[in-house]
Amino acid sequence: MAEPSVKRLARLAITALLLAVMAISAIALLLLACPASTLCSAAVGWSTLSAPKKLRVCGGTAAPEACDIFEGEWVWDDSYPLYESKDCPFLDGGFRCSENGRPDASYTKWRWQPSCCDLPRFDAKRMLERLRNKRLVFAGDSIGRNQWESLLCMLSTGVSDKSSIYEINGRPITKHDGFFIFKFRDYNCTVEYYRSPFLVPRGHGPAGAPKFVKSTIRVDSMDWMSGRHKWRDADLLIFNSGHWWTKDKTIEWGAYFREGDEVKMDMSVNDAYRRSIQTLFDWLHREVNSTKTQAIFRTYSPSHFSGGDWNTGGDCQLETLPDKTPVKSIEQWADMLKPVIDVLGSNHMPKLAGLDILNVTRMTAQRKDGHLSVLRNPASSRQAFLNKTSEVKEVERIAATGVCLVSLTPGMSFSTPSS
């Protein structure tokens, strides 16, 4: 259902404000654009709206609603980045690209510039004030984790006493723990991450399932962390999913799809993904109070392998510049995008009140320069290998050939099999 134009305009205003957050260091925080309406204003506590600045005439009009902030280009900005990874204590060792040996910093200098308007510049203290007494939750795969870590770094620039920012259970950030909750003491707010690559639960198969069914992904039920005190009661709830919904990361690993107690042996990966998105939609509609919680779904970010895929020797380590050629068609990613558009809606017309779609596929498709490749921290990989799971061992193997799914760019994230 389309929202009244006033609400859509208000939503655009906050989207623009927080897309500025995300565009800071190349894409910085393309996941945090709280595309606000009066719902988002209530959820996150915004007292004023910052509309897009310097509106240009596009499509014959200069009205704010004419500015599609997801249409634009990457431009060089010498004032970026607004934080350095070496100065942030909240980054996993595997994502510290400069410390891990990358000689150039050009990938941090690109800023997203919408075609029809400018975006407000990020202000950490202002953002923290707006998060005061709130919970901001990321749920998803390594895209969400990278974005969450980057947001911690960006917000920490507005806090002089870094010891006032802490994980409430005292745990250091690692790739394989299930969730982290960081508190900003002086603002009584938390910025949280919950690892859930499918957003629906993965577990053992039911009794009587064929022996080659090593695990099942239950597509008709939300992850157990979706309940009270985890996802459901957040003020701002940011989802992503997609990169794990492939045959080589599900069926070929012995993970089949399940509804209730029945294993759907003939269900395709595409059908299972669509069913999981429908489950997310139903849960948001049934369980989440849209007058309190603003939900956001971030669309698929393409990978940038050349010479093969992630499991066939592909690589991306020689890329140092973004692809400035506009992406004319997104058809090649239709399997990941169509279920989201059909079920959840588009950034122009989401299908639920309190839900927005962060349409970042085109802009992230151009950032082939912003990946980890071989620049991983060996100690981090060795520690992960000790967990002895087949999935972690596969991650270790992939790390040796170059990871072109995860991003080194602050705030810019592509999923990885380690999520």
XYZ file of N, CA, C and O in Angstrom, residues 21 28-29 32 82-85 87-92 96 122 124 127-128 131 136 138 144-159 162 164-168 171-174 179-185 189-193 410-411:
248
model
N 25.110 9.397 6.119
C 25.882 8.550 7.030
C 26.524 7.429 6.239
O 27.699 7.128 6.377
N 29.694 4.377 3.011
C 29.538 4.261 4.452
C 28.108 4.344 4.930
O 27.455 5.347 4.825
N 27.701 3.249 5.464
C 26.408 3.016 6.079
C 25.250 3.075 5.123
O 24.212 3.613 5.440
N 22.136 2.143 6.861
C 21.512 2.843 7.976
C 20.613 3.982 7.537
O 20.245 4.803 8.339
N 35.960 9.670 7.114
C 35.770 10.368 8.379
C 36.285 9.564 9.568
O 36.225 10.030 10.707
N 36.748 8.342 9.336
C 37.477 7.616 10.376
C 38.476 6.692 9.698
O 38.304 6.289 8.550
N 39.554 6.391 10.399
C 40.568 5.456 9.926
C 40.428 4.158 10.717
O 40.221 4.176 11.931
N 40.584 3.037 10.037
C 40.426 1.758 10.722
C 41.414 1.602 11.873
O 41.083 1.015 12.912
N 42.267 3.695 13.958
C 41.827 4.471 15.115
C 40.568 3.905 15.760
O 40.089 4.443 16.757
N 40.026 2.831 15.194
C 38.768 2.279 15.701
C 39.012 0.927 16.368
O 39.507 -0.009 15.712
N 38.658 0.792 17.638
C 38.877 -0.480 18.340
C 37.797 -1.520 18.089
O 37.860 -2.616 18.653
N 36.801 -1.207 17.253
C 35.635 -2.076 17.121
C 35.621 -2.893 15.837
O 34.610 -3.515 15.523
N 36.713 -2.906 15.094
C 36.767 -3.661 13.849
C 37.405 -5.022 14.078
O 38.442 -5.135 14.742
N 36.809 -6.058 13.488
C 37.418 -7.376 13.470
C 38.752 -7.294 12.726
O 38.890 -6.564 11.739
N 40.588 -5.090 8.826
C 41.504 -3.949 8.947
C 42.436 -3.946 7.741
O 43.579 -4.386 7.802
N 27.553 13.525 7.571
C 27.400 12.783 8.809
C 27.944 13.564 10.007
O 29.008 14.177 9.943
N 28.444 12.603 14.026
C 28.334 11.504 14.988
C 27.539 11.911 16.225
O 26.688 11.152 16.706
N 23.890 12.165 15.483
C 23.316 10.833 15.312
C 23.097 10.168 16.668
O 22.054 9.543 16.925
N 24.068 10.300 17.551
C 23.939 9.700 18.872
C 22.790 10.309 19.665
O 22.082 9.608 20.399
N 19.761 8.699 18.646
C 19.674 7.313 19.102
C 19.531 7.212 20.615
O 19.438 6.095 21.148
N 19.274 0.014 18.134
C 19.446 -0.135 16.697
C 19.997 -1.529 16.455
O 21.044 -1.890 17.004
N 21.018 -4.737 13.752
C 21.317 -5.327 12.452
C 21.102 -6.833 12.558
O 21.588 -7.461 13.502
N 25.595 -7.320 7.095
C 25.138 -6.659 8.306
C 26.247 -6.477 9.318
O 26.340 -5.436 9.973
N 27.114 -7.496 9.457
C 28.204 -7.366 10.417
C 29.162 -6.248 10.032
O 29.589 -5.446 10.872
N 29.551 -6.190 8.748
C 30.448 -5.128 8.307
C 29.838 -3.754 8.526
O 30.504 -2.819 8.982
N 28.572 -3.618 8.190
C 27.894 -2.335 8.355
C 27.804 -1.953 9.833
O 27.983 -0.802 10.206
N 27.518 -2.940 10.658
C 27.423 -2.701 12.107
C 28.758 -2.240 12.673
O 28.827 -1.265 13.429
N 29.846 -2.914 12.290
C 31.162 -2.513 12.772
C 31.501 -1.110 12.308
O 32.056 -0.293 13.064
N 31.187 -0.808 11.059
C 31.486 0.521 10.534
C 30.694 1.595 11.270
O 31.218 2.674 11.570
N 29.444 1.293 11.589
C 28.642 2.266 12.321
C 29.218 2.503 13.714
O 29.272 3.641 14.190
N 29.671 1.436 14.379
C 30.308 1.615 15.681
C 31.495 2.565 15.564
O 31.682 3.453 16.408
N 32.298 2.378 14.537
C 33.463 3.243 14.339
C 33.052 4.685 14.088
O 33.634 5.629 14.650
N 32.055 4.876 13.243
C 31.630 6.237 12.906
C 31.031 6.949 14.106
O 31.317 8.110 14.369
N 30.201 6.240 14.856
C 29.603 6.857 16.044
C 30.646 7.137 17.118
O 30.545 8.126 17.852
N 31.655 6.289 17.209
C 32.664 6.458 18.257
C 33.487 7.730 18.066
O 34.094 8.216 19.020
N 33.501 8.287 16.841
C 34.238 9.533 16.627
C 33.606 10.695 17.381
O 34.248 11.723 17.592
N 32.355 10.534 17.800
C 31.685 11.584 18.560
C 31.770 11.393 20.065
O 31.130 12.124 20.818
N 32.554 10.391 20.506
C 32.672 10.082 21.934
C 34.140 10.181 22.336
O 34.983 9.450 21.803
N 36.338 6.527 24.963
C 35.993 5.298 24.249
C 35.628 4.164 25.192
O 34.942 3.214 24.803
N 33.555 4.287 27.416
C 32.115 4.364 27.673
C 31.311 3.618 26.616
O 30.090 3.559 26.685
N 32.016 3.042 25.620
C 31.392 2.204 24.595
C 31.869 0.778 24.844
O 33.068 0.506 24.800
N 30.959 -0.143 25.098
C 31.398 -1.483 25.476
C 30.334 -2.523 25.118
O 29.145 -2.225 25.024
N 30.821 -3.764 24.926
C 29.932 -4.887 24.681
C 29.393 -5.343 26.031
O 30.165 -5.585 26.961
N 28.098 -5.433 26.164
C 27.496 -5.597 27.487
C 27.853 -6.936 28.144
O 27.771 -7.070 29.364
N 32.414 -9.372 25.556
C 33.022 -10.213 24.521
C 33.706 -9.380 23.445
O 33.154 -8.373 22.998
N 34.876 -9.808 22.972
C 35.507 -9.140 21.826
C 34.783 -9.528 20.540
O 34.138 -10.585 20.463
N 34.880 -8.692 19.531
C 34.229 -8.964 18.250
C 34.993 -10.060 17.503
O 36.193 -9.939 17.264
N 34.296 -11.128 17.151
C 34.829 -12.158 16.271
C 33.766 -12.475 15.233
O 32.596 -12.128 15.398
N 25.853 -13.103 18.400
C 25.354 -11.730 18.470
C 26.245 -10.896 19.390
O 26.963 -11.424 20.241
N 26.186 -9.576 19.182
C 26.915 -8.609 19.994
C 25.998 -7.426 20.283
O 25.241 -6.997 19.407
N 26.112 -6.890 21.489
C 25.331 -5.717 21.869
C 26.290 -4.685 22.448
O 26.816 -4.872 23.551
N 26.537 -3.612 21.700
C 27.416 -2.554 22.177
C 26.590 -1.388 22.708
O 25.659 -0.917 22.041
N 26.946 -0.947 23.889
C 26.227 0.145 24.529
C 27.062 1.417 24.518
O 28.262 1.384 24.806
N 26.412 2.521 24.188
C 26.993 3.851 24.319
C 26.429 4.417 25.625
O 25.302 4.907 25.671
N 27.242 4.304 26.680
C 26.757 4.581 28.036
C 26.161 5.976 28.185
O 25.083 6.140 28.789
N 22.066 4.083 24.635
C 21.579 3.425 23.422
C 22.467 2.227 23.132
O 23.615 2.152 23.587
N 21.931 1.271 22.400
C 22.703 0.109 21.986
C 22.678 -0.027 20.471
O 21.680 0.301 19.813
N 23.793 -0.514 19.928
C 23.927 -0.813 18.499
C 24.303 -2.287 18.428
O 25.388 -2.677 18.871
N 23.415 -3.103 17.885
C 23.485 -4.554 18.045
C 23.586 -5.265 16.699
O 23.087 -4.782 15.679
N 24.223 -6.439 16.741
C 24.300 -7.286 15.543
C 23.935 -8.720 15.910
O 24.436 -9.265 16.894
N 35.153 1.196 4.413
C 34.376 1.446 5.644
C 32.901 1.615 5.342
O 32.504 2.525 4.624
N 32.103 0.723 5.864
C 30.668 0.799 5.674
C 30.162 0.050 4.475
O 28.981 -0.254 4.376
